[in-house]
XYZ file of C-alpha atoms in Angstrom:
697
model
C 52.931 158.788 72.042
C 54.747 162.217 72.114
C 56.607 160.999 68.671
C 53.382 160.136 67.381
C 51.729 162.820 68.435
C 54.337 165.315 66.697
C 53.478 163.018 63.662
C 49.849 163.735 64.010
C 49.455 159.816 63.712
C 47.185 159.085 66.977
C 45.091 156.402 65.303
C 48.289 154.261 64.043
C 50.023 154.736 67.345
C 46.892 153.665 68.951
C 46.600 150.458 66.664
C 50.718 149.741 67.459
C 49.719 150.110 71.279
C 47.005 147.865 71.202
C 48.830 145.144 69.263
C 51.610 145.600 71.451
C 49.426 144.777 74.536
C 47.849 142.169 72.701
C 51.187 140.465 71.913
C 52.010 140.636 75.623
C 49.007 138.810 77.039
C 49.413 136.293 74.035
C 53.244 135.917 74.880
C 52.341 135.094 78.463
C 49.847 132.188 77.317
C 52.390 131.218 74.774
C 55.214 130.857 77.447
C 52.838 128.425 79.387
C 52.226 126.497 76.647
C 55.798 126.666 75.309
C 56.799 125.313 79.369
C 54.175 122.621 79.578
C 55.603 121.487 75.844
C 59.392 121.788 77.136
C 58.208 119.438 79.917
C 56.083 116.878 77.542
C 59.218 116.554 75.312
C 61.740 116.296 78.147
C 59.563 113.279 79.989
C 59.015 111.831 76.364
C 62.592 112.114 75.188
C 63.901 110.744 78.488
C 61.171 107.573 78.381
C 62.681 106.773 74.870
C 66.337 107.192 75.965
C 65.185 104.742 79.010
C 63.618 102.249 76.486
C 66.490 102.339 74.311
C 69.544 102.369 76.565
C 68.260 100.477 79.458
C 65.649 98.018 78.408
C 67.017 97.905 74.660
C 63.300 97.899 73.398
C 62.842 101.057 71.450
C 59.022 102.250 70.830
C 59.840 104.801 68.248
C 61.990 105.136 65.100
C 65.295 107.219 65.020
C 63.709 109.678 62.901
C 61.007 110.377 65.457
C 63.172 110.644 68.179
C 65.520 113.157 66.205
C 62.227 115.264 65.328
C 61.310 115.438 69.015
C 64.765 116.149 69.976
C 65.216 119.047 67.466
C 61.814 120.400 68.575
C 63.176 120.534 72.153
C 66.425 122.174 71.110
C 64.525 125.106 69.280
C 62.230 125.512 71.822
C 65.034 125.509 74.717
C 66.793 127.902 72.271
C 64.354 130.419 72.406
C 63.222 129.980 76.193
C 66.281 129.330 78.056
C 65.325 130.210 81.398
C 62.462 127.197 80.775
C 64.899 124.311 80.076
C 64.119 121.551 82.776
C 67.050 120.178 84.860
C 66.618 116.699 83.440
C 66.794 117.989 79.723
C 68.194 115.407 77.556
C 69.652 118.409 75.340
C 72.373 118.473 78.401
C 73.896 114.992 77.322
C 75.547 116.868 74.222
C 78.343 118.136 76.846
C 79.132 121.677 78.046
C 81.944 124.100 77.383
C 85.122 122.984 78.742
C 86.237 123.508 82.626
C 89.364 124.669 83.951
C 89.642 122.207 86.335
C 87.591 119.439 88.595
C 86.759 120.208 92.303
C 87.060 117.779 94.985
C 84.083 116.000 96.268
C 84.608 114.075 99.772
C 82.080 110.786 99.763
C 79.679 110.479 102.653
C 80.505 106.988 102.851
C 84.147 105.758 101.614
C 84.273 104.049 98.424
C 86.468 100.998 99.596
C 88.569 98.699 97.435
C 88.119 94.905 97.780
C 90.544 92.252 98.848
C 91.544 90.051 96.073
C 91.654 86.037 95.930
C 93.412 84.324 92.984
C 93.354 80.849 94.383
C 90.326 78.457 95.121
C 91.683 78.121 98.653
C 91.293 81.999 99.295
C 87.815 81.786 98.613
C 87.531 78.761 101.234
C 89.280 80.978 103.839
C 86.898 84.131 103.163
C 83.879 81.818 103.473
C 85.174 80.427 106.592
C 85.790 83.756 108.196
C 82.417 84.752 107.133
C 81.364 81.852 109.079
C 83.133 82.262 112.280
C 82.346 85.968 112.234
C 78.529 85.165 111.797
C 78.454 82.258 113.997
C 75.012 81.956 115.832
C 73.238 84.677 113.516
C 69.826 83.621 112.799
C 69.725 84.595 109.019
C 71.224 81.997 106.448
C 74.515 83.353 104.662
C 74.005 83.715 101.054
C 76.149 85.478 98.429
C 75.414 87.736 95.678
C 78.022 87.154 92.676
C 78.579 90.025 90.048
C 80.996 90.342 87.131
C 83.906 92.727 88.086
C 83.665 95.070 85.349
C 87.131 96.581 83.943
C 86.165 100.063 83.838
C 86.049 103.331 86.163
C 84.382 103.460 89.460
C 82.240 106.440 90.139
C 79.367 107.506 92.371
C 75.955 109.232 91.680
C 74.248 111.449 94.000
C 70.434 112.126 93.204
C 68.170 114.382 95.260
C 64.276 114.057 95.294
C 65.019 111.740 92.255
C 66.971 114.477 90.183
C 70.732 113.483 89.453
C 72.925 116.350 91.044
C 76.143 115.425 91.518
C 78.786 112.640 90.055
C 82.395 112.278 91.016
C 85.139 109.730 90.632
C 86.443 107.090 93.324
C 89.519 108.848 93.732
C 91.358 107.763 96.674
C 87.928 106.128 98.397
C 87.344 109.131 100.300
C 87.847 112.083 97.936
C 86.904 111.979 94.240
C 86.626 114.393 91.566
C 83.625 116.210 90.394
C 82.483 115.208 86.861
C 79.261 115.979 86.810
C 78.853 117.589 83.301
C 80.477 114.463 81.949
C 78.211 112.042 83.523
C 75.306 113.855 82.441
C 76.418 112.924 78.928
C 76.583 108.967 79.447
C 73.020 108.085 78.070
C 72.617 105.174 80.467
C 72.886 107.714 83.468
C 69.250 108.612 84.146
C 68.940 112.690 84.852
C 65.877 111.736 86.721
C 65.166 108.547 88.298
C 61.362 106.522 87.511
C 59.660 105.827 90.436
C 61.786 106.318 93.389
C 60.578 107.511 96.594
C 64.003 108.179 97.893
C 64.700 111.461 99.275
C 68.485 111.163 98.697
C 70.273 108.419 97.186
C 73.943 107.469 96.225
C 74.426 104.938 93.499
C 77.675 103.523 92.645
C 79.015 101.721 89.645
C 81.335 101.318 86.650
C 81.862 103.724 83.482
C 83.157 101.226 80.717
C 82.917 101.206 76.883
C 82.225 97.732 75.215
C 84.153 95.963 72.950
C 82.244 96.206 70.052
C 81.749 100.008 70.690
C 85.436 100.204 71.144
C 86.603 98.227 67.851
C 84.224 100.971 66.099
C 85.630 104.012 68.021
C 89.090 102.843 66.833
C 88.067 102.168 62.849
C 86.575 105.812 63.134
C 89.788 107.252 64.399
C 92.131 105.127 61.848
C 89.941 106.260 59.211
C 90.285 109.844 60.203
C 94.152 109.408 60.527
C 94.597 109.319 64.281
C 95.947 106.714 66.416
C 93.957 104.077 67.825
C 93.262 103.739 71.311
C 95.108 101.129 73.411
C 92.314 99.308 75.339
C 88.563 100.030 76.466
C 89.594 100.427 80.189
C 91.770 103.372 80.102
C 89.746 104.955 77.077
C 86.634 105.010 79.527
C 88.486 106.363 82.164
C 90.207 109.018 80.136
C 86.856 109.955 78.437
C 85.127 110.619 81.818
C 88.032 112.876 82.744
C 88.003 115.353 79.955
C 87.927 118.996 80.773
C 85.952 119.319 77.637
C 82.396 117.342 78.519
C 81.788 117.598 74.578
C 84.527 115.023 73.958
C 83.060 112.716 76.883
C 79.816 112.997 74.992
C 81.253 111.561 71.704
C 82.553 108.462 73.486
C 80.222 105.275 73.661
C 80.482 105.180 77.328
C 77.949 102.998 79.786
C 77.234 102.995 83.320
C 76.362 99.780 85.157
C 75.493 100.360 88.865
C 76.252 97.844 91.529
C 75.878 99.519 94.922
C 74.554 102.089 96.975
C 75.954 104.558 99.435
C 73.834 106.562 101.390
C 69.989 106.634 101.375
C 67.080 108.196 102.685
C 63.608 107.408 102.214
C 64.063 103.916 101.048
C 64.641 100.435 102.844
C 66.531 97.707 101.580
C 67.575 94.659 103.183
C 69.572 92.679 100.708
C 72.235 93.239 98.112
C 69.698 91.368 95.658
C 66.995 93.669 96.799
C 69.475 96.553 95.981
C 70.289 95.359 92.342
C 66.542 95.078 91.574
C 65.635 98.502 92.794
C 68.493 100.022 91.091
C 67.008 98.420 87.664
C 63.487 99.332 88.596
C 64.429 103.091 89.161
C 65.859 103.167 85.782
C 69.992 101.520 85.660
C 71.568 99.220 83.917
C 73.047 96.482 86.567
C 75.698 94.277 86.454
C 74.850 92.053 83.424
C 74.956 88.582 85.048
C 74.608 89.307 88.651
C 73.134 86.203 90.379
C 71.986 84.902 94.142
C 73.753 81.872 95.129
C 73.361 79.792 98.227
C 77.030 78.633 99.197
C 80.861 78.560 98.175
C 80.153 75.517 95.800
C 77.890 77.673 93.736
C 80.290 80.957 93.846
C 82.791 78.500 92.912
C 80.658 77.363 89.840
C 79.807 81.015 88.924
C 83.767 81.736 88.575
C 84.584 78.970 86.283
C 81.575 79.834 84.082
C 82.747 83.257 83.411
C 86.668 82.373 83.415
C 85.624 80.005 80.577
C 83.547 82.532 78.662
C 84.933 85.862 79.521
C 86.607 86.296 76.079
C 82.977 85.900 74.507
C 81.549 88.707 76.591
C 81.316 91.848 74.836
C 82.613 93.830 77.877
C 85.981 93.231 79.717
C 85.790 91.719 83.230
C 89.182 90.783 85.177
C 87.276 88.679 87.853
C 83.753 87.962 89.849
C 82.813 89.998 93.074
C 81.376 87.922 95.740
C 79.104 89.813 98.317
C 77.263 88.729 101.833
C 73.783 89.317 100.573
C 72.308 90.437 103.818
C 72.834 94.145 104.337
C 72.437 93.433 108.147
C 75.001 90.981 108.003
C 77.428 93.158 105.998
C 77.150 95.834 108.866
C 77.947 93.251 111.333
C 80.891 92.214 109.445
C 82.060 95.638 109.332
C 85.429 96.427 107.564
C 88.991 96.876 107.105
C 91.126 100.318 106.828
C 90.864 99.912 103.145
C 88.086 97.161 102.399
C 85.046 95.503 103.679
C 85.282 92.120 105.252
C 81.554 91.168 103.603
C 83.004 91.117 100.028
C 86.064 89.767 97.779
C 87.167 89.673 94.387
C 88.076 86.660 92.803
C 90.784 87.605 89.899
C 90.981 85.607 86.776
C 94.485 84.075 86.032
C 96.163 85.948 83.324
C 95.681 85.679 79.876
C 98.505 84.319 78.058
C 99.495 84.302 74.259
C 102.606 83.228 72.282
C 104.598 85.820 70.371
C 108.117 86.586 69.156
C 111.023 88.742 70.707
C 112.146 90.784 68.003
C 114.405 93.102 69.963
C 115.503 94.209 73.271
C 116.208 97.680 73.963
C 117.456 99.360 77.031
C 115.571 102.502 78.445
C 116.846 104.798 80.842
C 114.801 105.762 84.204
C 114.799 108.978 86.163
C 117.065 107.238 88.621
C 119.527 106.172 85.970
C 118.570 102.493 86.285
C 118.626 100.566 82.711
C 115.705 98.588 81.999
C 115.928 96.047 79.246
C 112.678 96.033 77.249
C 111.385 93.192 74.859
C 109.875 94.432 71.530
C 107.423 92.166 70.281
C 105.737 90.587 67.208
C 102.502 92.527 68.046
C 99.888 90.068 69.888
C 96.449 90.450 71.523
C 96.612 89.488 75.211
C 92.801 89.399 77.087
C 91.731 92.168 74.116
C 94.785 94.259 74.441
C 97.437 94.433 71.607
C 100.889 94.197 73.048
C 103.874 95.418 71.823
C 106.506 95.406 74.548
C 107.145 94.079 77.947
C 109.496 95.004 80.631
C 112.137 92.441 81.299
C 113.191 94.076 84.595
C 116.875 93.667 84.583
C 119.861 91.680 83.189
C 119.446 88.858 85.807
C 115.796 88.181 84.969
C 116.821 87.814 81.090
C 119.453 85.169 82.508
C 117.357 83.522 84.850
C 114.364 83.216 82.173
C 117.124 82.743 79.454
C 115.372 85.037 77.038
C 117.422 85.536 73.674
C 116.189 87.954 70.472
C 114.099 85.787 68.174
C 112.856 83.497 70.911
C 109.318 82.124 70.653
C 107.871 83.450 74.120
C 104.807 83.262 76.562
C 103.354 86.734 77.017
C 100.903 87.504 79.526
C 99.128 90.718 81.526
C 100.306 90.798 85.134
C 96.939 91.381 87.096
C 95.466 92.052 83.313
C 97.408 95.213 83.176
C 101.197 95.052 82.705
C 102.716 92.956 79.925
C 105.420 90.529 81.125
C 107.336 87.819 79.400
C 106.806 84.467 81.576
C 108.677 82.073 79.555
C 110.733 81.362 76.500
C 110.345 77.802 74.266
C 114.056 76.780 74.256
C 112.629 73.807 72.102
C 111.629 75.791 69.317
C 114.896 77.652 68.948
C 116.778 77.548 65.525
C 120.431 79.164 65.572
C 119.235 82.484 64.534
C 118.500 83.342 67.995
C 120.949 85.929 69.712
C 121.990 86.536 73.319
C 121.525 89.707 74.687
C 124.053 91.674 76.690
C 123.911 94.686 78.777
C 125.875 97.718 77.134
C 128.767 98.953 78.719
C 127.594 102.793 78.428
C 124.312 104.440 78.509
C 122.578 104.448 75.100
C 121.251 107.990 75.939
C 124.383 109.863 77.069
C 127.479 107.597 76.394
C 128.519 107.768 79.800
C 129.760 104.685 81.748
C 127.215 101.674 83.254
C 128.055 100.682 86.778
C 126.537 97.611 88.337
C 126.980 97.222 92.180
C 127.211 93.607 93.807
C 124.456 94.466 96.193
C 122.161 95.634 93.266
C 120.135 93.852 90.728
C 120.627 96.456 88.172
C 122.811 98.453 86.013
C 122.779 102.276 86.265
C 123.868 105.227 84.302
C 126.213 107.711 87.120
C 125.455 110.667 84.664
C 123.202 112.655 86.711
C 122.798 115.031 83.699
C 121.642 112.229 81.393
C 118.846 113.661 79.207
C 116.892 110.479 79.873
C 117.137 110.931 83.518
C 116.398 114.620 83.465
C 113.428 113.988 81.545
C 111.916 111.141 83.555
C 112.801 113.393 87.053
C 110.938 116.318 85.718
C 107.916 114.080 84.462
C 107.773 112.104 87.849
C 107.750 115.602 89.829
C 104.963 116.841 87.667
C 102.913 113.457 88.207
C 99.808 112.957 89.896
C 101.834 111.694 93.112
C 104.208 114.676 92.797
C 103.401 118.196 92.622
C 100.627 117.210 89.943
C 101.103 120.156 87.014
C 98.349 119.596 84.629
C 99.131 119.398 81.245
C 102.747 118.904 81.490
C 103.275 115.749 79.755
C 106.272 113.782 78.257
C 106.447 115.546 74.705
C 106.138 118.980 76.198
C 109.077 118.310 78.659
C 111.205 116.667 75.596
C 110.434 120.122 73.646
C 111.296 122.357 76.925
C 114.669 120.423 77.206
C 115.553 120.389 73.525
C 114.986 124.131 73.360
C 117.113 124.609 76.427
C 114.424 126.247 78.415
C 114.706 123.966 81.443
C 117.395 121.725 82.983
C 115.635 120.453 85.908
C 112.257 120.637 87.681
C 113.144 123.903 89.594
C 113.333 125.651 86.158
C 109.918 124.887 85.052
C 109.041 127.884 87.508
C 111.257 130.418 85.779
C 109.524 130.040 82.258
C 107.457 132.718 80.630
C 104.357 132.319 78.793
C 106.013 133.141 75.505
C 108.437 130.577 76.033
C 105.867 128.070 75.977
C 103.658 129.504 73.369
C 106.577 129.508 71.115
C 106.735 125.868 71.263
C 105.150 123.299 68.552
C 101.171 122.768 69.055
C 101.243 125.262 72.039
C 98.890 128.142 71.308
C 98.544 130.941 73.353
C 95.613 129.575 75.470
C 97.731 126.421 76.014
C 100.754 128.543 77.293
C 98.274 130.514 79.772
C 96.878 127.146 81.271
C 100.230 125.671 81.831
C 101.216 128.828 83.738
C 98.191 128.623 85.981
C 98.788 125.077 86.578
C 102.281 125.423 87.469
C 101.243 128.518 89.855
C 98.584 126.109 91.447
C 101.380 123.254 91.926
C 102.925 125.587 94.564
C 100.114 124.733 96.872
C 100.984 121.136 97.493
C 101.829 119.774 100.850
C 105.259 118.345 102.170
C 104.650 114.983 101.595
C 103.675 115.177 97.716
C 106.565 117.738 97.531
C 109.009 114.883 98.931
C 107.600 112.540 96.691
C 108.261 114.988 93.402
C 111.790 115.482 94.380
C 112.555 111.712 93.530
C 114.605 110.748 96.286
C 115.363 106.843 96.050
C 113.190 104.490 98.171
C 110.800 107.568 99.270
C 107.414 107.012 98.153
C 104.145 108.125 99.890
C 104.481 106.195 102.732
C 108.025 107.186 103.761
C 107.172 110.747 102.650
C 104.220 111.010 105.228
C 106.421 109.466 108.155
C 109.173 112.393 107.275
C 106.639 115.122 107.083
C 104.912 113.812 110.401
C 108.114 113.535 112.212
C 110.515 116.143 110.962
C 108.052 118.944 109.462
C 109.876 120.720 107.007
C 112.074 120.020 103.570
C 114.789 121.943 105.041
C 115.058 119.868 108.448
C 114.878 116.558 106.688
C 117.881 117.910 104.235
C 119.735 118.872 107.092
C 119.040 115.485 109.366
C 121.887 112.960 109.837
C 121.518 109.394 108.912
C 121.442 108.331 112.487
C 118.400 110.812 113.011
C 116.374 109.701 110.313
C 116.980 106.020 111.082
C 115.527 106.756 114.473
C 112.182 107.663 112.747
C 109.911 104.273 113.155
C 109.214 102.815 109.691
C 112.588 104.229 108.353
C 115.342 101.720 108.090
C 119.163 102.351 107.390
C 119.119 101.954 103.660
C 116.112 104.437 102.984
C 118.055 106.614 105.294
C 121.274 106.607 103.634
C 119.402 107.032 100.330
C 117.699 110.556 101.751
C 121.232 111.712 103.250
C 122.788 110.696 99.918
C 120.181 112.780 98.086
C 120.570 115.790 100.151
C 124.588 115.603 100.307
C 124.630 115.870 96.633
C 125.308 119.379 95.179
C 123.251 118.957 92.132
C 120.005 118.220 94.229
C 121.106 121.225 96.512
C 121.168 123.807 94.142
C 117.840 122.398 92.285
C 116.291 122.683 96.015
C 117.752 126.182 96.448
C 116.190 127.160 93.198
C 113.018 125.672 93.870
C 112.843 127.413 97.220
C 113.835 131.133 95.389
C 110.912 130.919 93.105
C 108.226 129.476 95.524
C 109.199 132.180 98.148
C 107.982 129.504 100.734
C 108.345 125.570 100.821
C 105.456 123.640 102.320
C 105.810 122.696 106.151
C 103.945 120.145 108.242
C 102.696 120.358 111.575
C 104.273 117.509 113.541
C 103.286 116.082 116.727
C 105.312 117.370 119.940
C 105.276 116.824 123.715
C 103.918 114.091 125.514
C 101.567 111.038 124.067
C 98.790 110.704 126.676
C 96.759 108.079 124.416
C 100.057 105.981 123.960
C 99.080 102.154 124.699
C 95.445 102.829 124.094
C 93.237 100.916 121.387
C 90.181 103.055 119.831
C 87.454 102.292 117.588
C 85.324 104.836 116.039
C 81.651 104.348 114.745
C 78.841 106.646 113.338
C 79.177 109.991 112.360
C 80.738 112.770 114.161
C 80.002 116.804 113.776
C 83.374 118.120 114.488
C 85.509 115.720 112.665
C 85.356 113.092 109.762
C 86.063 109.595 110.888
C 89.775 110.089 109.099
C 90.556 113.056 110.914
C 89.640 111.911 114.088
C 91.609 108.752 113.442
C 94.569 110.946 112.651
C 94.383 113.189 116.030
C 94.248 110.032 117.897
C 97.163 108.743 116.494
C 99.358 112.035 117.173
C 98.333 111.563 120.440
C 99.933 107.802 120.692
C 96.618 106.041 120.294
C 96.238 102.835 118.053
C 93.181 103.113 115.934
C 91.538 99.888 115.108
C 88.311 99.074 112.772
C 87.380 95.944 115.066
C 85.980 95.690 118.310
C 87.677 93.053 120.656
C 88.300 92.517 124.141
C 91.753 94.327 123.881
C 89.798 97.612 123.172
C 90.130 100.420 125.216
C 87.490 102.964 124.113
C 84.597 103.153 121.591
C 84.008 106.693 119.918
C 80.278 106.807 119.071
C 78.999 109.750 116.822
C 75.242 109.543 115.333
C 73.891 106.365 113.690
C 76.538 104.166 115.332
C 76.634 100.324 113.798
C 77.454 96.688 115.237
C 80.670 97.944 116.620
C 78.510 100.168 119.323
C 76.640 97.070 120.268
C 79.588 94.988 120.366
C 81.013 97.379 122.658
C 78.131 97.088 125.058
C 78.235 93.294 125.041
C 81.999 93.486 126.181
C 81.186 96.274 128.441
C 84.053 98.389 126.859
C 83.888 102.383 127.556
C 81.974 104.153 125.290
C 82.849 107.848 124.598
C 80.406 110.516 122.877
C 81.463 113.114 120.763
C 81.729 115.342 123.494
C 83.810 112.777 125.547
C 86.126 113.194 122.313
C 86.422 116.245 122.386
C 87.559 116.702 126.294
C 89.930 113.909 125.841
C 91.876 115.381 122.857
C 91.311 118.819 124.782
C 89.199 120.778 122.858
C 86.175 122.675 124.356
């Protein structure tokens, strides 16, 4: 106004101010209209997504859909704060993430026991009958195709998708919510769902036809084709950049639920229909059957036709239909008693062994590998198959040039089943193990007590690369971004000689390597620093001690407590640990007695400043000889934590209530185990009683 007064432009200034107030009044109205239009477009597009991806019955053309989508994008770009939480524009992906956070499942995502023979199905059916003897409800089964993909869990609150995670170890998974939002068969908002909270479980897959199309596009672009739909689907979902996930033709099929609030469901069949009604695809040919005979018919039906399906399956899942009966049957430590996976026999094909090449592993073991004439086995192209060791080659009489039968063990690992001796010409060649390592030229040794040949040179480049790769792997210290090709470059440039050297790398060392930009170098430095937060069992596995896997590493951590004490322990002391025999004890002792290994551990300790330690149980075991069963939810501890506490005090923790059970610990919402404990007159402890028992206030 002062500026206008100075310019003696009061009439114009007044006009501008009036226009400004008028524009403000209009913009408020306009925002309300925009908000309503954004909500309308969001609902319309979500509805048409449902018609297209779930019902396969579109009601508008692609051009009409694109017009609506473009309009929504334009409005959200101008009014970012008005975007709806279930907006379909979120399906295009978000900026790259640094890492995945851990998510604890409210109920464990259990794996299934497997059956490969008809008699195993009969045993399963018999056990169900015995455990449900006298139950008033008839026993029915639901059969579902066992989709070959990646299991995930989706969490909805008030019908809105709020969290998505991988199965992980069954108890804890990875938060991949932004990635799952890009999967168009996952509804961002549920339809006609009264549940306040709902956990949906299912499988992420890629159809065979979509996979073939994806590989054609990659080949046209000069890129390597992907190996198989299952691995591609799993890798797509775990991309740090969700925009990459959005570019992949992923599909989600729902097959079950976890926790649910606000909806009552009585059977697995009702669960599937409920999931379909609220907007999900369900396993395509699920069926309710009356008995074991019908289950077997469904198994034979899919086994005969699985090659013709447009999605990979590796078996048939059989579940007891009644949810009440499922609860009554309970679960084992890793799998439910009320379900089983009937696996199909491996698919086999005939091909030719073009060569046998020896590979050297991290422990120096020489493994002969058959190079095959490429052949598709169960939808996957197979070019190589491990022959394990020389004795196996002799036993199966496999020669270079032989025609052989190849199968994928468990529909995953390629293996040579047998050779056709009757089809031989005179051109086949017998294979002989080399006397010297094919990588470093050092002598090869074979002990009479071992089935394999071994390179004795600990500095063999092949062994070093494999040891470093093992150290950095998921079962080791988990250094994200450190793959085999990068390790190979680091070794070639003499930047590292062992896994401890990784922690002496500088940012500029990494950035100077091929295909390693500054950002990639920064990410690897961060990953190396983060890997120091590992626990003792993972560090023990990472060290690559022969015969020490996850189980033995946990035993060592629980009983000894630190790497230094384990390294100093005698063979006799190690053998005294329950679960560790003389062979394993000798492997551990030999590893830490090796001077080269001592130097590597010394370097690691120097650069880490402090190696991880593990709290060990000391003192008396007051609960030794007592058997406990946990049921319901505890406030202070998870069920798994409570189990570990009891075990450290000497107790045995079982999942089944029997006459031999001493105590049942009952938390909130206890299940059938509580009822059985009452019936058998077993002592029941509430959470306060449990805390007093373990010495807590």
